[in-house]
mmCIF file of C-alpha atoms and ligand atoms in Angstrom:
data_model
loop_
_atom_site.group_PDB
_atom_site.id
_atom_site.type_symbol
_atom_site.label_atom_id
_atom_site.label_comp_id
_atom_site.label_asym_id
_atom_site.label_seq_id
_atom_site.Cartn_x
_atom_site.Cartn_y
_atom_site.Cartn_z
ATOM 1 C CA UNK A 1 0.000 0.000 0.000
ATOM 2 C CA UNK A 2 1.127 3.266 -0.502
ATOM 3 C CA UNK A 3 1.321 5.616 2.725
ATOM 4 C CA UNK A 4 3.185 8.509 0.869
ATOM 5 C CA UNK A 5 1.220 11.924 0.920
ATOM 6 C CA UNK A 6 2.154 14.867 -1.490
ATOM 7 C CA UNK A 7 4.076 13.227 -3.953
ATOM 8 C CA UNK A 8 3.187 15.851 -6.601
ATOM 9 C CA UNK A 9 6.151 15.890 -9.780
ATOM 10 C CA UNK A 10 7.956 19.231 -9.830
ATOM 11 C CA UNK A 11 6.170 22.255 -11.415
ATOM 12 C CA UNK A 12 8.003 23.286 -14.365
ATOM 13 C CA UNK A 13 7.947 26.979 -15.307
ATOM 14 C CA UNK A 14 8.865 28.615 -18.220
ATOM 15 C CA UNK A 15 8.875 32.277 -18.927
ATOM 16 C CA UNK A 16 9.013 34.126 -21.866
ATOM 17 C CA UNK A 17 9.802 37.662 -21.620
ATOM 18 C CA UNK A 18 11.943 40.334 -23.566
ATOM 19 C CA UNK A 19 13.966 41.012 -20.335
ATOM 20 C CA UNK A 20 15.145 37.877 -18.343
ATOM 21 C CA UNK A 21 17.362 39.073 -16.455
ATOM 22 C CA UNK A 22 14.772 40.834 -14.490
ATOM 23 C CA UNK A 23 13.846 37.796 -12.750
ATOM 24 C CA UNK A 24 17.317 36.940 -11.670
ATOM 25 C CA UNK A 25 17.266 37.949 -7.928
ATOM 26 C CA UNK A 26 13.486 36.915 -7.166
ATOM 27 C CA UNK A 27 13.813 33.455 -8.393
ATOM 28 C CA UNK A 28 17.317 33.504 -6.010
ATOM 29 C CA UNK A 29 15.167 34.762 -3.235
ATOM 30 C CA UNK A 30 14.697 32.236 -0.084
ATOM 31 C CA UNK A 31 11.515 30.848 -0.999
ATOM 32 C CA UNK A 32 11.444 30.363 -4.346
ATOM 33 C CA UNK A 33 15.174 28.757 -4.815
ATOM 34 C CA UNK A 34 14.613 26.412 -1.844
ATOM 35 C CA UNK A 35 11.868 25.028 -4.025
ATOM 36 C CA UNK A 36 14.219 24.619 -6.757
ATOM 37 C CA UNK A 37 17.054 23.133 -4.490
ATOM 38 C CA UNK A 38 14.523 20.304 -2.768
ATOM 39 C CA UNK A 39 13.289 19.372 -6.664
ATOM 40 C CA UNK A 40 10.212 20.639 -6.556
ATOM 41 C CA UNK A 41 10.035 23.456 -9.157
ATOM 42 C CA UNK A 42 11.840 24.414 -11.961
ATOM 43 C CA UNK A 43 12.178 27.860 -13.887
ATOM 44 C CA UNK A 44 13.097 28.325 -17.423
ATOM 45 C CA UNK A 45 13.849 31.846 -18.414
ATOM 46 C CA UNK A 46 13.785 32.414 -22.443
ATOM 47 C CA UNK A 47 14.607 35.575 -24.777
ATOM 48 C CA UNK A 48 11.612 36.211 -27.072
ATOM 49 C CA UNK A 49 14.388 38.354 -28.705
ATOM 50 C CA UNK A 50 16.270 34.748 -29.270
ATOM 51 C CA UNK A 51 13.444 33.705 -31.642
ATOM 52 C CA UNK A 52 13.838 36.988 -34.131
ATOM 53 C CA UNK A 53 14.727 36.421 -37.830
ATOM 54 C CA UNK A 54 16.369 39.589 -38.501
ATOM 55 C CA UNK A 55 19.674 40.792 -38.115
ATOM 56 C CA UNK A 56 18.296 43.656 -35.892
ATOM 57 C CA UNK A 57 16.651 40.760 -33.765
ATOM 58 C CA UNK A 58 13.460 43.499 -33.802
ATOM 59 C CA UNK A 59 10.262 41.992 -31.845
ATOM 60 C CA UNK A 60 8.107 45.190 -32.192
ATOM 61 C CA UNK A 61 6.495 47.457 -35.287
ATOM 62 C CA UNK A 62 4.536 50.242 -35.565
ATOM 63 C CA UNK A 63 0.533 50.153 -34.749
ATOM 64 C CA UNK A 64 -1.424 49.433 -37.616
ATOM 65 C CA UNK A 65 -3.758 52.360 -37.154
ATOM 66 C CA UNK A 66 -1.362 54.834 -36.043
ATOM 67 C CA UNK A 67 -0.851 56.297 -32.466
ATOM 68 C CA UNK A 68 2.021 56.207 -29.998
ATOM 69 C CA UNK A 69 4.465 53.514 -29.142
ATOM 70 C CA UNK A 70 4.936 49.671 -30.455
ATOM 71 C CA UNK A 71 3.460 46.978 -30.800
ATOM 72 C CA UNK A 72 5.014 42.874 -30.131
ATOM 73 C CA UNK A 73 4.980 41.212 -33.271
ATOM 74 C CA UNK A 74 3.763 37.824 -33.475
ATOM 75 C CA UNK A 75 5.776 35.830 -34.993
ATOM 76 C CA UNK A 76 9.175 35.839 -32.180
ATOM 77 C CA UNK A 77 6.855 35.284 -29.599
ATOM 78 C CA UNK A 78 4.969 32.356 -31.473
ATOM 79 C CA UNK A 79 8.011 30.470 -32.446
ATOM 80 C CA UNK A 80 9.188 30.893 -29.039
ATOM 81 C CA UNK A 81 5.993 29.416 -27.410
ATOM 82 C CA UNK A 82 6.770 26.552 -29.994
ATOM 83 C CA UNK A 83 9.980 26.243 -29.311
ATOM 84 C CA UNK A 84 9.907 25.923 -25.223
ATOM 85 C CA UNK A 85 6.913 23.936 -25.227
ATOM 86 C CA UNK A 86 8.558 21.142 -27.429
ATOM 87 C CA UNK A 87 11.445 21.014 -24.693
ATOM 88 C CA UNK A 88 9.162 19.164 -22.765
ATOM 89 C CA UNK A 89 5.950 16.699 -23.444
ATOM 90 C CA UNK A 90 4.140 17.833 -20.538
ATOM 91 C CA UNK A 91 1.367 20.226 -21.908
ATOM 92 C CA UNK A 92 1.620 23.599 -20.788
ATOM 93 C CA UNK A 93 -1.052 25.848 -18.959
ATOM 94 C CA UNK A 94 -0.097 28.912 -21.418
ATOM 95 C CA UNK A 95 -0.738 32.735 -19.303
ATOM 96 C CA UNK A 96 -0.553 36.059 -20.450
ATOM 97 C CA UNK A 97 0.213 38.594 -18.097
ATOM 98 C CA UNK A 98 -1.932 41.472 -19.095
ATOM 99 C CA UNK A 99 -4.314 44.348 -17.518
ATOM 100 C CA UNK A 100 -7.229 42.983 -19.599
ATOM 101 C CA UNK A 101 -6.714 39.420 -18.528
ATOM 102 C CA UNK A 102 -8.948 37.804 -14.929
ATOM 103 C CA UNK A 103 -8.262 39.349 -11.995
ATOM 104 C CA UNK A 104 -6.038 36.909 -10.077
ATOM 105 C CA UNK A 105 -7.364 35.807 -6.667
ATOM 106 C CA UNK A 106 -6.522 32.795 -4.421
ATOM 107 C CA UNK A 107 -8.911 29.985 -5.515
ATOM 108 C CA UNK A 108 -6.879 30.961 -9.019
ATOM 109 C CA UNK A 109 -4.034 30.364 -7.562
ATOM 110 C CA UNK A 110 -5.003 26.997 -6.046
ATOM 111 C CA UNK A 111 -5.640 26.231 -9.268
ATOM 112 C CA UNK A 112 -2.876 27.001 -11.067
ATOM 113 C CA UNK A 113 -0.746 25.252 -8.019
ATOM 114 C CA UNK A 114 -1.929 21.996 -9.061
ATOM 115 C CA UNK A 115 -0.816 22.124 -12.561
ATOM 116 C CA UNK A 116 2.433 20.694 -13.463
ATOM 117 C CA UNK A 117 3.349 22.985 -16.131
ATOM 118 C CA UNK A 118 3.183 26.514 -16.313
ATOM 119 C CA UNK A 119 4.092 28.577 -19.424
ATOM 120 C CA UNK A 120 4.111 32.727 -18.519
ATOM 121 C CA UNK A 121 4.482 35.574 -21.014
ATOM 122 C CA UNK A 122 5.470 38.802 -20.656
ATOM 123 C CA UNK A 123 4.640 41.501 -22.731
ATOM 124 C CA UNK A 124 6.004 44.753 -23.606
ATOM 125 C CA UNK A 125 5.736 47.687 -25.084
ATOM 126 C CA UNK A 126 2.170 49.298 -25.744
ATOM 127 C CA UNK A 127 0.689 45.826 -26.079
ATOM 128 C CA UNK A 128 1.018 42.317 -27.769
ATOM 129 C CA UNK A 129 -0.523 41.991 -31.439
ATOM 130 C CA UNK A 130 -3.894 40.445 -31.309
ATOM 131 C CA UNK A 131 -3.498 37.959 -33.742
ATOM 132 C CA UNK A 132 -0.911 36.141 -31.922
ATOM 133 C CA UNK A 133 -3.325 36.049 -28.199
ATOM 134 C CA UNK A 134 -6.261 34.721 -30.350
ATOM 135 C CA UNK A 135 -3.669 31.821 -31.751
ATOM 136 C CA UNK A 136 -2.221 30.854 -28.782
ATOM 137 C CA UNK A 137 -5.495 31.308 -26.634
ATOM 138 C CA UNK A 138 -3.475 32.033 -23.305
ATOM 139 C CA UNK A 139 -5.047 32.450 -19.724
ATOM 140 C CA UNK A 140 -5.231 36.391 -19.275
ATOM 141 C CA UNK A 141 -4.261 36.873 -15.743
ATOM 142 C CA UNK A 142 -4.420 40.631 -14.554
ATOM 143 C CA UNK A 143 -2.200 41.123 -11.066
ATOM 144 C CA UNK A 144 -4.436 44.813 -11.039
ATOM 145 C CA UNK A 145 -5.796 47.466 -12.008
ATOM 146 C CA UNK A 146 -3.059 49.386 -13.044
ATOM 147 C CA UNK A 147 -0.710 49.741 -15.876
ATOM 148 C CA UNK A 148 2.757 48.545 -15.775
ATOM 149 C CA UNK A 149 5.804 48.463 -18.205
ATOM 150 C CA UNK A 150 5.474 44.692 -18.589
ATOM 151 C CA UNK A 151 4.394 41.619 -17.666
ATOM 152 C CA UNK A 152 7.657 40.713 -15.750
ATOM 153 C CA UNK A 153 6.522 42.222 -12.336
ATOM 154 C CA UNK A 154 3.006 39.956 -12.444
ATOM 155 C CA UNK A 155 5.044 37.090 -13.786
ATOM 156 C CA UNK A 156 6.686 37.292 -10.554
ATOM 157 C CA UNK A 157 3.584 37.529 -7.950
ATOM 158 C CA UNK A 158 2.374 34.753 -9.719
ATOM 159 C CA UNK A 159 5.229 32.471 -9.428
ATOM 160 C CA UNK A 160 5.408 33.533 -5.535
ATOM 161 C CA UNK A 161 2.013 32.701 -5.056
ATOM 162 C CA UNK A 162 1.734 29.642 -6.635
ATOM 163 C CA UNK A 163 5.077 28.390 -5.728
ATOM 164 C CA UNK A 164 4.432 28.806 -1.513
ATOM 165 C CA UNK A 165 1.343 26.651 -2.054
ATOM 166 C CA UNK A 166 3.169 23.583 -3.873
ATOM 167 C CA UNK A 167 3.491 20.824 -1.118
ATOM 168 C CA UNK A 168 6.868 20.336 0.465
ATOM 169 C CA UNK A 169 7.675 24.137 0.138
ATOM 170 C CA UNK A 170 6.808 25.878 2.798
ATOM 171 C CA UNK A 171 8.572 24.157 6.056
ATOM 172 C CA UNK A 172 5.812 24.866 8.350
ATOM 173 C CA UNK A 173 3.154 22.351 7.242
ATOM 174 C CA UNK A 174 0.244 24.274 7.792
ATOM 175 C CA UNK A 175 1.427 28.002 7.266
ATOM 176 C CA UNK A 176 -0.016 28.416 3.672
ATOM 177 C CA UNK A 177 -3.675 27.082 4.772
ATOM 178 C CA UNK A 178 -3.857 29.444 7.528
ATOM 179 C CA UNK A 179 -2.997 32.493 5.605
ATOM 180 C CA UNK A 180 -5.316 35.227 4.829
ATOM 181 C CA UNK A 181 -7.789 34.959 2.540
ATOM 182 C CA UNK A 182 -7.679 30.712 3.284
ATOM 183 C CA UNK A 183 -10.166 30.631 6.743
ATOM 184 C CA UNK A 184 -13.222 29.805 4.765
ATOM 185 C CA UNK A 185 -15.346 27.856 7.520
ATOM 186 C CA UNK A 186 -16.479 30.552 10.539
ATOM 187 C CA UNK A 187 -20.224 30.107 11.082
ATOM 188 C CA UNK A 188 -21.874 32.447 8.790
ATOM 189 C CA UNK A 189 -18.492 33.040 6.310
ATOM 190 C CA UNK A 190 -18.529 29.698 5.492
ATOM 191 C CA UNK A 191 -16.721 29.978 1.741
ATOM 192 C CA UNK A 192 -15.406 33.044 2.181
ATOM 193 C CA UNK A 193 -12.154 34.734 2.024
ATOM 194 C CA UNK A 194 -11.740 36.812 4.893
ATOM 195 C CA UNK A 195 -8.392 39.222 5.646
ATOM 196 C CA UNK A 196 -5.917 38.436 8.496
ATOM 197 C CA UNK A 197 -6.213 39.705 11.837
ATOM 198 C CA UNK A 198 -3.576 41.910 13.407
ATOM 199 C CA UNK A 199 -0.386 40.345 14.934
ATOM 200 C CA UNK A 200 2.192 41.119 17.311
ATOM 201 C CA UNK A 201 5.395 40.279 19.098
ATOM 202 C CA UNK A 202 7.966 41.661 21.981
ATOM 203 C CA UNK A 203 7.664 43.944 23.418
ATOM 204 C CA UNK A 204 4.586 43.934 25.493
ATOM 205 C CA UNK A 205 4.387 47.627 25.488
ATOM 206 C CA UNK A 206 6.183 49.789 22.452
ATOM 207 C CA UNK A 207 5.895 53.444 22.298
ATOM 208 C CA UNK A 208 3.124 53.267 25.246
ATOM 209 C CA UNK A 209 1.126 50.790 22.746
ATOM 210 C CA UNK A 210 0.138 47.926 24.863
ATOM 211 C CA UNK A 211 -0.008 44.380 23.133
ATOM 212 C CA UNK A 212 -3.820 43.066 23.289
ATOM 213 C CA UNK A 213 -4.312 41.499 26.897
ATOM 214 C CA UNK A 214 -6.225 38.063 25.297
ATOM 215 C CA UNK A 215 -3.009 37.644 23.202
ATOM 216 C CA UNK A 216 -1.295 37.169 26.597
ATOM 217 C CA UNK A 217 -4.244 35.527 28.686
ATOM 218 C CA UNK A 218 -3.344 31.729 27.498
ATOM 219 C CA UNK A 219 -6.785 31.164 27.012
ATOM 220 C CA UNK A 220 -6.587 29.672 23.328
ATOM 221 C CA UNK A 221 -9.811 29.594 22.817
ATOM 222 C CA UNK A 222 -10.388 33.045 23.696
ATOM 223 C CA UNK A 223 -7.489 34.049 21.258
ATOM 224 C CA UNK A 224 -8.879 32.156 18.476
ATOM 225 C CA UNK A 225 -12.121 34.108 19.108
ATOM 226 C CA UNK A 226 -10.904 37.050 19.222
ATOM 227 C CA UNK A 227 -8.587 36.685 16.265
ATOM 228 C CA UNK A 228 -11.899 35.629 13.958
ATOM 229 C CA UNK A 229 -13.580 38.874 15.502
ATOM 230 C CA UNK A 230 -10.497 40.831 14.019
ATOM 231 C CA UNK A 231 -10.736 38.826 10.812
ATOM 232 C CA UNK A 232 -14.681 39.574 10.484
ATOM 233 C CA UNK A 233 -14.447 43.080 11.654
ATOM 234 C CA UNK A 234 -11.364 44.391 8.757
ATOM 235 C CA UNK A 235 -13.041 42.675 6.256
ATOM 236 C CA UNK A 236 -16.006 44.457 6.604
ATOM 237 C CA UNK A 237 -14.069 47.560 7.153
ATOM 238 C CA UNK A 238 -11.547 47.176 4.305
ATOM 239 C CA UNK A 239 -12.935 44.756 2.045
ATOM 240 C CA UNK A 240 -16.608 44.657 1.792
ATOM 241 C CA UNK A 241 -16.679 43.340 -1.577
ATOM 242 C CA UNK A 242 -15.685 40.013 -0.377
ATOM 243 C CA UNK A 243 -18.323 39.351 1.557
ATOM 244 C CA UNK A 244 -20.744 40.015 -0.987
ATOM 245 C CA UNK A 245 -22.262 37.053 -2.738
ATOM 246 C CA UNK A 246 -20.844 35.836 -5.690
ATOM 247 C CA UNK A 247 -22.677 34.629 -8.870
ATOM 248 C CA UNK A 248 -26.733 34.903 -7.442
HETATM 249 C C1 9WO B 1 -1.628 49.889 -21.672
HETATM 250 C C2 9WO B 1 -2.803 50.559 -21.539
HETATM 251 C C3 9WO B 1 -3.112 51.909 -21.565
HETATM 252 C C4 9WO B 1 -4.449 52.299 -21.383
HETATM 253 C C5 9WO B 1 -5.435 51.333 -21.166
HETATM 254 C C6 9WO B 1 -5.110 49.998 -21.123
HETATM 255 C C7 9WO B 1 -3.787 49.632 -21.314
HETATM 256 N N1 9WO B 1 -3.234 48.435 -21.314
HETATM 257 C C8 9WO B 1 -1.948 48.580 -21.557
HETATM 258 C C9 9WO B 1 -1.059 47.454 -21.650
HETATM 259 O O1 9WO B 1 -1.480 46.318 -21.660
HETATM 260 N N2 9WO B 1 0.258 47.789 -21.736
HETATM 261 C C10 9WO B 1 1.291 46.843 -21.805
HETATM 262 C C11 9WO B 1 2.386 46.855 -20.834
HETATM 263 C C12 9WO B 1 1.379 45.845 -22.865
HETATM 264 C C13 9WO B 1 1.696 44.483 -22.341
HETATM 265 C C14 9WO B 1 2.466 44.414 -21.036
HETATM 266 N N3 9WO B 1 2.293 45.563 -20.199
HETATM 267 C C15 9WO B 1 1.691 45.464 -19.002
HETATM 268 C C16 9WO B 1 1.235 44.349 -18.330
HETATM 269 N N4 9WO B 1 1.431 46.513 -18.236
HETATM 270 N N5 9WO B 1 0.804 46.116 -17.129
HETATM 271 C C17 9WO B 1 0.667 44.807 -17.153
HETATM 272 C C18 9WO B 1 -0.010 44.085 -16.127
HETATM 273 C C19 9WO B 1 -0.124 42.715 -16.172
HETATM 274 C C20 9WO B 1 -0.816 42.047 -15.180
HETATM 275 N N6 9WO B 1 -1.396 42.727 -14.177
HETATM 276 C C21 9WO B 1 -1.285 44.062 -14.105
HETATM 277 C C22 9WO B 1 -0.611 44.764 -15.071
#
C-alpha cells in the first residue's frame, strides 16, 4: 500500500519575456530557490528576442492604425511558445500577463498550483498583437488594475504565489492554509475569504502601545475568538466586496 502523501512531480515553469534578467534575484530569493534546491520546481527563463529572424533581432512594429508607441509582433513570440513547449511533453497551462486578462485571486491560484506545467508571457511595449493572443489562446491573468511596463513584475507575484502553495515548500506544514484569505469555515463566512487579523510580538508595550491582553491571557480559545472577531471586523471595514455574494 502506498502511505506517501504529497508526492506531486515538480512544477516546471517557463517564462518568456523580452527582459530575463529581471527575474534573476526573485527566483534567487529564499523561498522560491529552496523550491528549486529540494526538486520541486523548476524555472526556465527564455529571450523572445532569441526567436527573431532579422539581423536587428526586432520583436516590435509600428501600430497598424497609427498612435504612440509599439506593438510585439507575433511571430518571435509564437516560435518561441513553440519552441519551449517542445522542450518538454508535458502540456503547458499557457498565461498572459496582461491588464485585460482575470483578476487573479486565491482559488486561481489553487488552481494554477496543481498544474504541473506553467508557461508565462510577458509583454512589452504598448501591447502584444492580437493575432498572436487569439492563436495561442493564453489564460489572461491581470495582477491589477493598473498599468505597468510589462508583464515581468506579475510574472513574478504569480510564481510567488503559486510556488508557496506547492506541497513540500513551505517548512511549516500548515502556514499556507492558515494564511489570509484561506479561513473559509467561521459560522456564517462559510466559503469566504476573509483578511488576516492583526499580529504582534515583543515587546509587550512599544511606544506606550500595549499588546492586546487576550493575546497574553493563554486562554486559546479566547485568542482564536478574538482573532476571527479581528478577521470579520477588517473585512467588513476594508474589504466589503468580499463578503458580498458571488454569482446569485
Ligand atoms: C496599456 C494601456 C493603456 C491604457 C489602457 C489599457 C492599457 N493596457 C496597456 C497594456 O497592456 N500595456 C502593456 C504593458 C502591454 C503588455 C504588457 N504591459 C503590461 C502588463 N502593463 N501592465 C501589465 C499588467 C499585467 C498584469 N497585471 C497588471 C498589469
Amino acid at each position: 500500500m502506498d502511505v506517501t502523501h504529497d508526492m506531486a512531480g515538480s512544477l516546471r515553469i517557463d517564462i518568456l519575456t523580452l527582459f530575463p534578467e529581471m527575474f534573476a534575484g526573485v527566483l534567487q530569493s529564499s523561498i522560491l530557490d529552496r523550491a528549486v534546491q529540494s526538486d520541486l520546481a523548476e524555472y526556465h527563463l527564455h529571450n523572445i528576442r532569441d526567436w527573431s529572424t532579422d539581423k536587428h533581432r526586432t520583436v516590435d512594429d509600428r501600430p497598424f492604425g497609427g498612435g504612440p508607441g509599439m506593438v510585439m509582433m507575433c511571430q518571435p513570440l509564437f516560435d518561441c511558445v513553440q519552441a519551449v513547449e517542445r522542450q518538454d511533453e508535458r502540456p503547458a497551462r499557457r498565461i498572459l500577463l496582461t491588464p485585460q486578462g482575470k483578476p487573479l485571486d486565491q482559488s486561481q491560484v489553487e488552481t494554477l498550483a496543481q498544474d504541473d506545467r506553467l508557461l508565462l508571457i510577458a509583454g512589452r511595449y504598448e501591447g502584444v498583437d492580437e493575432r498572436v493572443i487569439e492563436t495561442l489562446a493564453p489564460l489572461e491573468i491581470s495582477l491589477g488594475d493598473f498599468v505597468l511596463s510589462g508583464g515581468e513584475l506579475p510574472a513574478m507575484m504569480l510564481i510567488d504565489a503559486v510556488i508557496r502553495l506547492r506541497p513540500g515548500v513551505l517548512g511549516h506544514a500548515d502556514s499556507a492554509d492558515e494564511d489570509s484569505f484561506s479561513q473559509r469555515d467561521f459560522p456564517g463566512y462559510e466559503g469566504k475569504r476573509l483578511l488576516d487579523c492583526p499580529h504582534y510580538t515583543r515587546p509587550r508595550i512599544w511606544k506606550d502601545q500595549a499588546v492586546p491582553e487576550v493575546l497574553l491571557s493563554g486562554d486559546h480559545e479566547a485568542v482564536a475568538q478574538w482573532r476571527m472577531n479581528k478577521m470579520i471586523e477588517r473585512t467588513k471595514q476594508r474589504r466589503p466586496d468580499l463578503l458580498k455574494d458571488r454569482d446569485p
